[in-house]
XYZ file of C-alpha atoms in Angstrom:
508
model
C 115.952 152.015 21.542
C 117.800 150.269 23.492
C 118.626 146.364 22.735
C 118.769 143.517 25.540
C 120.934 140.624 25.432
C 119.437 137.349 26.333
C 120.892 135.641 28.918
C 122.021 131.827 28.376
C 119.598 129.148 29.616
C 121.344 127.331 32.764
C 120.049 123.661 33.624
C 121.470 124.715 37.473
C 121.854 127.484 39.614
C 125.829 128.153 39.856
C 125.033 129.338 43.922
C 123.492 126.005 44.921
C 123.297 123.361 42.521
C 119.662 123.163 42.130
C 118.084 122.753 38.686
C 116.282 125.956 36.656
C 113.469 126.208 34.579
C 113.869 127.962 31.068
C 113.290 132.102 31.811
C 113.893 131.704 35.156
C 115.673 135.189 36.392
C 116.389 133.844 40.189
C 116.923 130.610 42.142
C 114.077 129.571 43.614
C 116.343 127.867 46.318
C 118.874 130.070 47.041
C 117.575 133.926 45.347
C 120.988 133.515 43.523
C 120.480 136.427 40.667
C 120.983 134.471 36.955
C 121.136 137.743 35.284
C 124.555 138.181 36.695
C 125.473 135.154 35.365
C 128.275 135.937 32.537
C 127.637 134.364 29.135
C 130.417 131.285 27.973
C 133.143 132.195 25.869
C 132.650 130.932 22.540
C 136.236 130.594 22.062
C 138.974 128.009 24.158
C 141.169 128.391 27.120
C 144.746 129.535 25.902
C 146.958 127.401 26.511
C 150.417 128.779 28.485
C 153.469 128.853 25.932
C 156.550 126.237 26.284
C 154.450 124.318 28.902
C 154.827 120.763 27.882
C 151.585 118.906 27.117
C 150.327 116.798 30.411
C 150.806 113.461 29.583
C 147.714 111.472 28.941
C 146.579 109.459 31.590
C 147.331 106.409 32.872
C 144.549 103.174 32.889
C 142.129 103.407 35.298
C 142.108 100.978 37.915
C 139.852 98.633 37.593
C 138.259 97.569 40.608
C 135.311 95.514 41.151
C 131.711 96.962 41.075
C 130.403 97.843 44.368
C 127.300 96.738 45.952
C 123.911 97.954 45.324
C 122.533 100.170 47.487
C 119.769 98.465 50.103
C 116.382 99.577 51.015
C 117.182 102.140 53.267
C 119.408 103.863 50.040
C 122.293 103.745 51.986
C 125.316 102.507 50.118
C 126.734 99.137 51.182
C 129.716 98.625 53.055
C 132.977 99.453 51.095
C 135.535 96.912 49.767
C 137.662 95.572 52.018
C 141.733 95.318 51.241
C 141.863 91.867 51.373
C 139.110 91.834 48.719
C 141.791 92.892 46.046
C 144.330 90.808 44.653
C 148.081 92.052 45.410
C 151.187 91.960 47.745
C 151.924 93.714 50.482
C 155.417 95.791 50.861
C 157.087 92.555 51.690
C 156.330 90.580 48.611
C 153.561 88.215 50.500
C 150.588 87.776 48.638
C 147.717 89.932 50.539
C 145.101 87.807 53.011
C 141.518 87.309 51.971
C 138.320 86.387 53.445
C 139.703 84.075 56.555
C 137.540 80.971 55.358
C 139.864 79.404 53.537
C 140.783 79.775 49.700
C 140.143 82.215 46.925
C 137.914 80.780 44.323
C 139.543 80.622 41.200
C 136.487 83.205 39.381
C 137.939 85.922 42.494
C 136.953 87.226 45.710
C 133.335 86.847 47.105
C 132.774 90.111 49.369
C 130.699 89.114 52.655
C 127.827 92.259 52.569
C 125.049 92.699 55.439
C 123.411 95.440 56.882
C 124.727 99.064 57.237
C 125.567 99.320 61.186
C 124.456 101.941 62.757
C 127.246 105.009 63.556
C 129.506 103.877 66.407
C 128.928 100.343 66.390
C 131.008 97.322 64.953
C 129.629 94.878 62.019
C 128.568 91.771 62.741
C 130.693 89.065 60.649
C 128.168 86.357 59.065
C 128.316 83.889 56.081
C 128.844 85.363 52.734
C 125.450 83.790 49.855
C 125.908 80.247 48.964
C 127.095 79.217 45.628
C 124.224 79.611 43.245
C 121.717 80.728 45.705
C 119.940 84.536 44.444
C 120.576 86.789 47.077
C 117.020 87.830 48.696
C 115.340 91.536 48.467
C 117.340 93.943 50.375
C 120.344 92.270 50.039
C 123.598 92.700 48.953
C 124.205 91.283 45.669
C 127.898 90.114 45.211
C 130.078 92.014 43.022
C 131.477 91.227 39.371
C 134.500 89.419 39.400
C 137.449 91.848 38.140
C 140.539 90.811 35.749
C 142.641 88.522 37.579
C 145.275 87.195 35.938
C 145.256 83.860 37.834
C 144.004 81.632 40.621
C 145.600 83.639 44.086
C 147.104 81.879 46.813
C 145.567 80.251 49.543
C 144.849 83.516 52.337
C 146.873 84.118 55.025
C 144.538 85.118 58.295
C 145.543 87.990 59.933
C 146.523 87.843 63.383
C 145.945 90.698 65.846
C 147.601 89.686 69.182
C 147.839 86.170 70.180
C 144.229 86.007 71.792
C 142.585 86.546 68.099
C 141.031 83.633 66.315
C 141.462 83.644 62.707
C 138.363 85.678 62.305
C 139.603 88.103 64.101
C 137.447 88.007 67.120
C 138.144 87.187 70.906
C 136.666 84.859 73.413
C 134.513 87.245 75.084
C 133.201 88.195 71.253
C 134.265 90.780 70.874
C 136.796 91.996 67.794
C 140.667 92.278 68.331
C 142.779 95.447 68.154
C 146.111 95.793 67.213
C 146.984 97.644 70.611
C 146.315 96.698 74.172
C 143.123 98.082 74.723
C 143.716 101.170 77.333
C 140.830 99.960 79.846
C 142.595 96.805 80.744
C 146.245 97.363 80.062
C 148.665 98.030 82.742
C 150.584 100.597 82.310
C 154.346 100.663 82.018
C 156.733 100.489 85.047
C 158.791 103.950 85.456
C 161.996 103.244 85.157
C 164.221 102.696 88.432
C 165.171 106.263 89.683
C 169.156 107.070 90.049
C 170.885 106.273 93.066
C 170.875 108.377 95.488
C 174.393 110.012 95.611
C 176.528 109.213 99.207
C 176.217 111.271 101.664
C 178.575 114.174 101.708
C 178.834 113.870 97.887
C 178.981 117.302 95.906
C 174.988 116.789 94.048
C 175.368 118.576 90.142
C 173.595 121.605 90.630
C 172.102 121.036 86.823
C 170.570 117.645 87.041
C 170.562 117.752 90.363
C 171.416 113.938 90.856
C 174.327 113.160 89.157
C 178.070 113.656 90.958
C 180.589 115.598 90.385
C 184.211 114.728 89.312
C 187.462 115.901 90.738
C 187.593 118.119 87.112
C 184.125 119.987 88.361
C 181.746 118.187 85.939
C 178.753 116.460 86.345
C 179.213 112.082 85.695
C 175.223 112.144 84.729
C 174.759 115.083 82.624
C 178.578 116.039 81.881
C 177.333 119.971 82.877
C 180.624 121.998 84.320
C 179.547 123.138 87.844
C 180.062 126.389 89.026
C 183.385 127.267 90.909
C 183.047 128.129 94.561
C 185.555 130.941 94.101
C 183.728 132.618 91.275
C 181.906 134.834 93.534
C 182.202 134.531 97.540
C 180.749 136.444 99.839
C 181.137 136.488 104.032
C 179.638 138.912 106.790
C 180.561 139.575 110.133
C 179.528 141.611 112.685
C 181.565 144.106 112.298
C 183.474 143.276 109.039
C 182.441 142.120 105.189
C 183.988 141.170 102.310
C 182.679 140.070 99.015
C 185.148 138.446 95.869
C 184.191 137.937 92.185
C 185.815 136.476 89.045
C 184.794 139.822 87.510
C 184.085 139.348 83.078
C 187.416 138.230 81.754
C 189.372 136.016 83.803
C 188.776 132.345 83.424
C 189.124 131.873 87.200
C 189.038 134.257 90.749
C 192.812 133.923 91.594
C 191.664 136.751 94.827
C 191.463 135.335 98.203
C 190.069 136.886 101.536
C 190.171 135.829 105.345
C 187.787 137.939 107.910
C 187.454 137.159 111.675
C 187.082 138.519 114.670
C 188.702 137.727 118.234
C 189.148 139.532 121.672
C 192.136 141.161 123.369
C 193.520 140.057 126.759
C 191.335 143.058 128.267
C 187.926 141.963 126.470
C 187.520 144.572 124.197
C 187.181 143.206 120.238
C 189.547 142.760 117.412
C 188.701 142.679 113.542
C 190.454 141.628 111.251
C 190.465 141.355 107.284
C 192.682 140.451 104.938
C 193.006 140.423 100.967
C 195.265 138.693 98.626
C 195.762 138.546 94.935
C 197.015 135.915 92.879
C 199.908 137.084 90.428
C 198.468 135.781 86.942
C 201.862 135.326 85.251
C 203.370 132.886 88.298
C 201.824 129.033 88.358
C 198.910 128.671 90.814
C 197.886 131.975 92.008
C 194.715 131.068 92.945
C 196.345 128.604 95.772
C 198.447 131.274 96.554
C 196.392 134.009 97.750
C 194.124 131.481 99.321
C 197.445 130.232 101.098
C 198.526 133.482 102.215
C 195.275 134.772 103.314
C 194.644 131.903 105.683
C 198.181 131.746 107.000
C 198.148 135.331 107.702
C 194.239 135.231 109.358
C 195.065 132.320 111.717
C 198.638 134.106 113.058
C 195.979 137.105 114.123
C 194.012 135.081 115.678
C 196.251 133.467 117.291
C 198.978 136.657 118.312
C 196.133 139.520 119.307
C 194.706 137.497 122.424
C 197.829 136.865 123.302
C 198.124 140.511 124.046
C 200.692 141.086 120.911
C 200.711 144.826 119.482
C 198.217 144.745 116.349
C 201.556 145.996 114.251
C 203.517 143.545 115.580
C 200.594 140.841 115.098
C 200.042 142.354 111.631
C 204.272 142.101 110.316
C 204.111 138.387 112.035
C 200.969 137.532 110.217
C 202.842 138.936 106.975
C 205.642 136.657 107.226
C 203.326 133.545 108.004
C 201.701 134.355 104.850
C 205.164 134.174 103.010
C 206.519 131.236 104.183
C 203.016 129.285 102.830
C 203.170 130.851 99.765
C 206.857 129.476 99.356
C 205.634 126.194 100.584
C 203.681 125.903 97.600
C 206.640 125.847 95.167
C 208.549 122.873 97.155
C 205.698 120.930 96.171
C 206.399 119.731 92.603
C 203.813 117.020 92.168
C 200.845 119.185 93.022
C 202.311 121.594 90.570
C 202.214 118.992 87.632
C 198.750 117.748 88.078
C 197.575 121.384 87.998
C 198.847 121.990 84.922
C 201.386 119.785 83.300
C 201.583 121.851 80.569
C 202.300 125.020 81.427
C 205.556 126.192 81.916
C 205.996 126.435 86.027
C 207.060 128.867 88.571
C 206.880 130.242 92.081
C 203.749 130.682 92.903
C 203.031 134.687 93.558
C 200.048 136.689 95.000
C 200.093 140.085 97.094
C 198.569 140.745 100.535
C 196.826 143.962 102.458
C 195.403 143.485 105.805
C 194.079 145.666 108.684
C 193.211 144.855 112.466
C 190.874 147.450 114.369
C 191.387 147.070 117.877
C 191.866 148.886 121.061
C 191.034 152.265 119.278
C 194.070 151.631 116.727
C 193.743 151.170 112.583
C 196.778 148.882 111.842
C 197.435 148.442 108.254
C 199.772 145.769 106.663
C 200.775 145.070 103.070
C 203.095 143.709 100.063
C 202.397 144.312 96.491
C 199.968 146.804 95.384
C 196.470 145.631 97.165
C 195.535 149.284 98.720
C 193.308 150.302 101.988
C 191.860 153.396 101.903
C 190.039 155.567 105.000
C 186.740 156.785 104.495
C 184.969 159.053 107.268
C 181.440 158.675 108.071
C 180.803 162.194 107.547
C 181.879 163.052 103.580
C 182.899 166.180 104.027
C 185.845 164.911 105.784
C 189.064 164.509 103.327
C 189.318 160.757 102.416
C 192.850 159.300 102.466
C 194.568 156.543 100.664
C 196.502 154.245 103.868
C 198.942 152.169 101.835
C 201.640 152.925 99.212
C 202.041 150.193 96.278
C 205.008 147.867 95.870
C 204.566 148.897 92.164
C 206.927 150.758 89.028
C 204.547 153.548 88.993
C 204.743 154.654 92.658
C 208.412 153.996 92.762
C 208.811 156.722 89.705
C 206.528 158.980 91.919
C 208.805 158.315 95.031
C 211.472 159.478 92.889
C 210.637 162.213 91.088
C 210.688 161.148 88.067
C 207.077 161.150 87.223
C 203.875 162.660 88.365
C 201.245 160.231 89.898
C 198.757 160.939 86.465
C 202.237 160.166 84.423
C 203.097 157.485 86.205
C 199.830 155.503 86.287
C 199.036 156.600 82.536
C 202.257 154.218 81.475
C 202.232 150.631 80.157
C 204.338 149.345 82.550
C 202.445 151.067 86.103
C 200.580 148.224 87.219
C 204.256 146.007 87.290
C 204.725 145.118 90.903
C 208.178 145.330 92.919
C 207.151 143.422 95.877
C 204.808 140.007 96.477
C 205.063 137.355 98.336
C 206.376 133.469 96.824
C 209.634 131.556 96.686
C 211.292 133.647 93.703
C 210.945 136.896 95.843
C 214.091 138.686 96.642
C 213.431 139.683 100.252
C 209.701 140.010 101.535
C 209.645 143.604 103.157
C 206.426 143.469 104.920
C 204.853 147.235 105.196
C 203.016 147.732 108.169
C 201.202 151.890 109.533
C 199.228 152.041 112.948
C 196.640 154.650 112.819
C 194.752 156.307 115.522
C 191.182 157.793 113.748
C 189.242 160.486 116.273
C 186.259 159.952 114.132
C 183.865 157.103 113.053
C 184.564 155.897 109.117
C 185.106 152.869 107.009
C 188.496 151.034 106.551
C 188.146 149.880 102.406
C 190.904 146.732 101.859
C 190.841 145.937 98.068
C 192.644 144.888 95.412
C 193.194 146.547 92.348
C 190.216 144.866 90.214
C 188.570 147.693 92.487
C 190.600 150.316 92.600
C 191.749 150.692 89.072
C 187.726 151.832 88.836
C 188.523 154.128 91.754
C 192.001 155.299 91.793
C 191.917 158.196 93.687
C 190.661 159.175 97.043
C 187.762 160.877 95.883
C 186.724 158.425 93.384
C 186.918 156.135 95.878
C 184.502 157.720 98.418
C 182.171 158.678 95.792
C 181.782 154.837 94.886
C 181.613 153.845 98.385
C 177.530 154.050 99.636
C 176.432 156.636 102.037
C 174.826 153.673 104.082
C 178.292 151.336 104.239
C 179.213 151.812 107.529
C 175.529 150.598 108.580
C 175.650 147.477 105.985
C 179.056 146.863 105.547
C 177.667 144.077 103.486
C 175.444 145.521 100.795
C 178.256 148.421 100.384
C 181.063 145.731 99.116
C 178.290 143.824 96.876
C 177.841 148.239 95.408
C 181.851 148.300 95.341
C 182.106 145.137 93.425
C 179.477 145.902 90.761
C 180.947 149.517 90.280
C 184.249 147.364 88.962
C 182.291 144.557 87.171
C 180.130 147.613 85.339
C 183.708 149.397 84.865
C 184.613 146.297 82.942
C 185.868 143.657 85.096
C 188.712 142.936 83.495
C 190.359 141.541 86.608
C 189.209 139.943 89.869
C 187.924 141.988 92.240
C 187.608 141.803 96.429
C 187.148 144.175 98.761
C 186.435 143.723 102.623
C 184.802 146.685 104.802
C 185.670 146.882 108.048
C 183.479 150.387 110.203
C 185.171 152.065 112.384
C 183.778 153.584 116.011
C 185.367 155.333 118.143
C 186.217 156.164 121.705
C 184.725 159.308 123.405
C 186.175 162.470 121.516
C 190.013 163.403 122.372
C 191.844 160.054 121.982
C 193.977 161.542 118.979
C 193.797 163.249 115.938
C 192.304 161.386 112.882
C 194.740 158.908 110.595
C 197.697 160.099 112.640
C 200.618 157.555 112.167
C 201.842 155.909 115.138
């Protein structure tokens, strides 16, 4: 036989609060299941070890009884703060009831009606002094302990439209902001000059100007460099220069242009310069050269001068404004008047197609190489470098892979700048049977494409049509090589005359 337990008797349901008769197995309200009600532990809640007893609690406040509720059994309207006797955060005793004084017994709330939800209460007249409050109405509360008479109330004052009872002239009641339906709103502030005409615009803010230094006099933001990555295209010729990942600055230069010969027929002309990095200034310097050396072509070939000729001329232009540069001494302070200063230094390769001729000029190690339309043509290297390595390969004393492999390869023996021994310009006149691409770079290129081959198998299959988008390929095969120096490179195609005008890259 088995023996029940009797479940407890609960005055209310634990689901939903709603009282239970005695046996009662379910809510009647709510279905809530008593049977699964657990019985009470007889015993006490344990109490957590080394937990420090809660201290007892402090005195209740004792605030003043609140109003009966009124017929509607709706509570009255809560206590207001100036009801209560206190100081603000500023030591000021708080304001009351704007009708004057306290009475010495305490506050006397004002009660009325509940208003209805969304609207305002209307103020009236709190009960007379020893007048019963009628049916319905609020009753006033019980005084509270007050230690003393208060001070006389201080009103408080909304805006300076607000009467001391805090309403308007219009009746209605004060607030503490504009109100948003009739205040105007604020003024933007005046807008920035407009920068002069012909002033450089910071390409951040986009209104501030820039400084002589390169940064911005609104936002301070350093503004790009011009020279970090230039790009220019011809008809016929393109060339495309980048700071490349690890210099601070692009201290490469180009010049490309294009002129006509005393018969009519079209000269092209590019030229490339690097700045030396241990000489002061190398980024003037190659721009220097490169300019002097671009406006002597232009200025020699319609003249009717031989493109070699033109090309050794343009050579020694370049020279002289490159020395020019170091019999300036004030310029060379304010560039950097802390670094110890030299000649300024760069290197130069150029070539002029013209008249059926490929006419190649250079100092330094800046290389040009030939690269036929149709690949399975060889691919030749044009120039030889003013360098250590190539002079131990001109000598025997080394094998190119030896020679290139050493520390010291990349040291140049010949560039252009005052402490030069004796500029030797280099100058070849070629006479291609066969349509190709003339490649003038410097060696932030080619030390990603050394050879011949390498070279051609960087160079697009499409370059000779966009001469363009093949240098922009060129210079992100050396920036994904590494970068580590600046890199240029100008492509000039090559077309030639009907078949049987000479054999191809044959020196003149």
């Amino acid at each position: 036989m088995s023996q029940s337990h009797q479940q407890p008797a609960l005055p209310k349901c634990p689901g939903c609060e709603e009282p239970l008769d005695a046996g009662d197995l379910f809510c009647g309200a709510c279905g809530y299941d008593l049977s699964a009600v657990p019985a009470r532990p007889d015993d006490r809640p344990t109490m957590a070890i080394a937990v420090p007893p809660a201290e007892p609690p402090a005195e209740p406040v004792r605030w003043p009884a609140a109003a009966e509720t009124d017929s509607s059994d709706v509570p009255a309207p809560v206590h207001r703060p100036a009801d209560l006797p206190g100081t603000d955060s500023g030591g000021r005793p708080l304001s009351g009831p704007a009708r004057g004084p306290l009475p010495e017994q305490g506050p006397v709330l004002e009660q009325g009606p509940v208003p209805e939800r969304g609207s305002l209460p209307e103020p009236g007249p709190g009960p007379e002094p020893g007048r019963v409050p009628e049916p319905g109405a609020a009753s006033p509360p019980e005084p509270g302990p007050v230690g003393g008479p208060e001070p006389a109330a201080v009103p408080v004052r909304h805006d300076d439209r607000a009467s001391a009872r805090g309403e308007t002239a219009d009746g209605d009641f004060a607030l503490a902001a504009p109100d948003p339906r009739t205040a105007e709103h604020t003024p933007a502030p005046p807008a920035a000059p407009a920068p002069a005409p012909g002033t450089k615009v910071c390409v951040a803010c986009r209104s501030g100007r820039v400084d002589p230094d390169g940064y911005c006099e609104n936002c301070g933001h350093a503004q790009p460099r011009e020279r970090d990555h230039m790009e220019q295209e011809l008809d016929a010729v393109a060339a495309v220069s980048d700071r490349g990942l690890r210099h601070h600055r692009n201290e490469d230069s180009f010049a490309v242009s294009s002129t006509a010969l005393p018969d009519g027929s079209p000269a092209v002309v590019a030229i490339v310069c690097d700045g030396v990095s241990s000489a002061s200034r190398p980024d003037e310097a190659s721009a220097a050269a490169a300019s002097a050396a671009n406006e002597t072509l232009l200025e020699a070939l319609p003249r009717g001068t031989h493109p070699q000729q033109a090309m050794h001329e343009a050579i020694v232009a370049a020279a002289e404004a490159v020395n020019a540069l170091a019999q300036d001494p004030a310029t060379a302070v304010e560039h950097d008047a802390h670094r110890h200063q030299n000649a300024p230094a760069c290197t130069l390769v150029g070539a002029i197609t013209a008249g059926g001729l490929l006419v190649v000029g250079w100092v330094g190690d800046s290389r040009v190489y030939w690269v036929p339309e149709d690949r399975a043509q060889p691919t030749t290297r044009l120039t030889e470098d003013d360098s250590w390595a190539a002079q131990m390969v001109a000598a025997g004393l080394m094998n190119e892979a030896e020679a290139y492999a050493d520390d010291r390869a990349h040291a140049i023996t010949g560039w252009l700048g005052a402490d030069a021994y004796e500029v030797e310009p280099h100058t070849a006149a070629f006479k291609p049977d066969r349509p190709g691409l003339v490649v003038v770079c410097t060696d932030g290129l080619w030390n990603y494409a050394e050879s011949a081959e390498e070279m051609a198998a960087a160079v697009p299959a499409d370059a000779h049509e966009h001469p363009l988008r093949g240098a922009q390929v060129l210079v992100g095969h050396a920036l994904d090589g590494g970068g580590h120096d600046n890199v240029t490179v100008a492509l000039l195609p090559f077309a030639v005359r009907p078949p049987g005008a000479g054999s191809a890259c044959d020196t003149v």
